[in-house]
Coordinates of C-alpha atoms in Angstrom, one line a residue:
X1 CA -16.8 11.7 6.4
X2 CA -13.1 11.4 5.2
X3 CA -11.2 14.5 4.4
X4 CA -11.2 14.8 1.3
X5 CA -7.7 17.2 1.1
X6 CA -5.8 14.1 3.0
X7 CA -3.5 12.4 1.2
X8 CA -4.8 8.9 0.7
X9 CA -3.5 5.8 0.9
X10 CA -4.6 2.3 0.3
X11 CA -3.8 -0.8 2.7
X12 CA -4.2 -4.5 1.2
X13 CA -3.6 -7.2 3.5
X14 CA -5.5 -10.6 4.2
X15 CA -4.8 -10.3 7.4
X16 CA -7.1 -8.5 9.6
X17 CA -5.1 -7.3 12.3
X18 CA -2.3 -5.6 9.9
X19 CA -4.7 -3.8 8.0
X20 CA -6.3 -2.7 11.4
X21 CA -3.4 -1.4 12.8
X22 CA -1.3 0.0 10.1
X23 CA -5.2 1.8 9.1
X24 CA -5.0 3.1 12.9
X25 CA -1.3 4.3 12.4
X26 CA -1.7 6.5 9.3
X27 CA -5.3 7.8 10.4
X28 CA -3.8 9.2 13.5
X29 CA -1.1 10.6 11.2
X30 CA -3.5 12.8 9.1
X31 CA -4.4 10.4 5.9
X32 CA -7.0 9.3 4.6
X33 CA -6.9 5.3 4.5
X34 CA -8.7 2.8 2.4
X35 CA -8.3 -0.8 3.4
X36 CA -8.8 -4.1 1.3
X37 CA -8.4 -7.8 2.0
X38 CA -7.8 -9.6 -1.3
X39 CA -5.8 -8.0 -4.3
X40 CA -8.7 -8.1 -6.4
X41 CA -10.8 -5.6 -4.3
X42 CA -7.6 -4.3 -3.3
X43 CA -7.0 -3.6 -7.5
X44 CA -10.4 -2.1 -7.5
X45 CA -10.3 0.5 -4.9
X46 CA -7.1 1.6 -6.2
X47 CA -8.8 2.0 -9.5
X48 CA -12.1 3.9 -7.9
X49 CA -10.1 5.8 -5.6
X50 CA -6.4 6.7 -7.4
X51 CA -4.8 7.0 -4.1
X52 CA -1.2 8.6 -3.3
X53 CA 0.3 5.5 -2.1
X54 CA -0.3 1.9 -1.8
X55 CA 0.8 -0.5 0.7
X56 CA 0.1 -4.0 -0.1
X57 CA 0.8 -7.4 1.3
X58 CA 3.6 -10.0 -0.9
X59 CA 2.0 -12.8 0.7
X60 CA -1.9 -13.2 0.0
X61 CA -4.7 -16.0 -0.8
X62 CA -5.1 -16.0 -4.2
X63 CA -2.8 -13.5 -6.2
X64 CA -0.2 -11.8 -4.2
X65 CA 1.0 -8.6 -3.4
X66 CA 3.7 -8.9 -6.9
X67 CA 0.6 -9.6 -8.8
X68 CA -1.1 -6.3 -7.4
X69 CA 1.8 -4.6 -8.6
X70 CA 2.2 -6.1 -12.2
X71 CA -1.8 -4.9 -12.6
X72 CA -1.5 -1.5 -11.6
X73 CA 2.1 -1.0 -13.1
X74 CA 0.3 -1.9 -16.3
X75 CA -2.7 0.2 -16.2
X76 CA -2.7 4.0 -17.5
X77 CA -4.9 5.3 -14.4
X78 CA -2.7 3.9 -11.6
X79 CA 1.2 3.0 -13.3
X80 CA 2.7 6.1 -11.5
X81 CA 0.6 5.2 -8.1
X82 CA 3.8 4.0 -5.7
X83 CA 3.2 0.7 -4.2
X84 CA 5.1 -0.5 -1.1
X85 CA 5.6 -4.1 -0.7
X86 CA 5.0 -6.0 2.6
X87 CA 6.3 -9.3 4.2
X88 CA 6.9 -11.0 7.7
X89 CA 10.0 -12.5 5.5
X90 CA 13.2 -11.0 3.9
X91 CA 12.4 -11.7 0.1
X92 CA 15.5 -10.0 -1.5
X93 CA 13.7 -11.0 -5.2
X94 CA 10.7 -9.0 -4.6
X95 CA 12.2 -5.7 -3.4
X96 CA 12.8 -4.8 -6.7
X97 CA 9.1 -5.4 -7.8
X98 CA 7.5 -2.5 -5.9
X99 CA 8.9 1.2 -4.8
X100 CA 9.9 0.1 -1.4
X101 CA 10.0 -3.3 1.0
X102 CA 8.3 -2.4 4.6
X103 CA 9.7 -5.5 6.8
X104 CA 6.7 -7.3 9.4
X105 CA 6.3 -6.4 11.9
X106 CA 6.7 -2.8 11.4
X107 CA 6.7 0.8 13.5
X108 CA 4.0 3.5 12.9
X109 CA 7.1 5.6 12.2
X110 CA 8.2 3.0 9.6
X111 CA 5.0 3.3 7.8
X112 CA 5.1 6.8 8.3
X113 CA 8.6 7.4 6.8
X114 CA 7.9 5.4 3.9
X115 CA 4.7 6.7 2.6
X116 CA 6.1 9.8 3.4
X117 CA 9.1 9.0 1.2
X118 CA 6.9 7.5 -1.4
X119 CA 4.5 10.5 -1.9
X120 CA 7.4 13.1 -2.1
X121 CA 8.6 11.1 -4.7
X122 CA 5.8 10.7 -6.6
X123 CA 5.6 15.1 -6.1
X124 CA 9.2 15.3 -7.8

C-alpha cells in the first residue's frame, strides 16, 4: 500500500526502461510514484491522482510530452501541477513549454534535485 503522506509524483514515458528506473530512483527517495506510458493515460492519472509533480517524456507515440503539458496547463484541476520535460536531445524550443528540461540520460540526483526544486516551488 503506497503512503499516502508521500509526495507523489507521476512518470510518463513510452519507454519502459526510463519509467522503470526513474520509478526505482524516486521510490528509494521517499515518494510516492505513479507511472504511465502514453500521454493519454498519462493525462488521466494526473487527473485521478493530482500529483505534486510530473515528469513526462517530449518525445512519445501519439501526442507528446508538449501536448501533455498544453492539456493539463489548460485544465482547472491540474494548471498549477509542475511538469518537467524530458528528452535524449537538447530541444532549446521546448524548455520553455514545461517548468524544467531533465536531459537523457539522467542521475537519480538529477531527478531528485529537480522534483525537489519543482515541489518547493509549487509550496511558495
Amino acid at each position: 500500500m503506497p503512503d499516502l503522506s508521500a509526495p507523489r509524483v507521476v512518470v510518463i514515458d513510452d519507454d519502459e526502461s526510463v519509467r522503470d528506473v526513474t520509478a526505482l530512483f524516486l521510490t528509494e527517495r521517499g515518494y510516492d510514484v505513479r507511472v504511465a506510458s502514453t500521454a493519454d493515460d498519462g493525462i488521466s492519472l494526473v487527473r485521478k491522482t493530482l500529483p505534486q509533480v510530473v515528469l513526462c517524456d517530449i518525445e512519445m507515440r501519439g501526442i507528446g510530452g508538449t501536448d501533455v503539458v498544453a492539456v493539463l496547463k489548460a485544465d482547472i484541476e491540474t494548471h498549477k501541477i509542475p511538469v518537467a520535460l524530458m528528452s535524449g536531445r537538447l530541444e532549446p524550443d521546448t524548455f520553455a513549454l514545461g517548468d524544467a528540461f531533465i536531459s537523457k540520460p539522467f542521475s537519480a540526483e538529477t531527478i531528485t534535485t529537480v522534483v525537489q526544486r519543482l515541489m518547493a516551488r509549487r509550496l511558495a
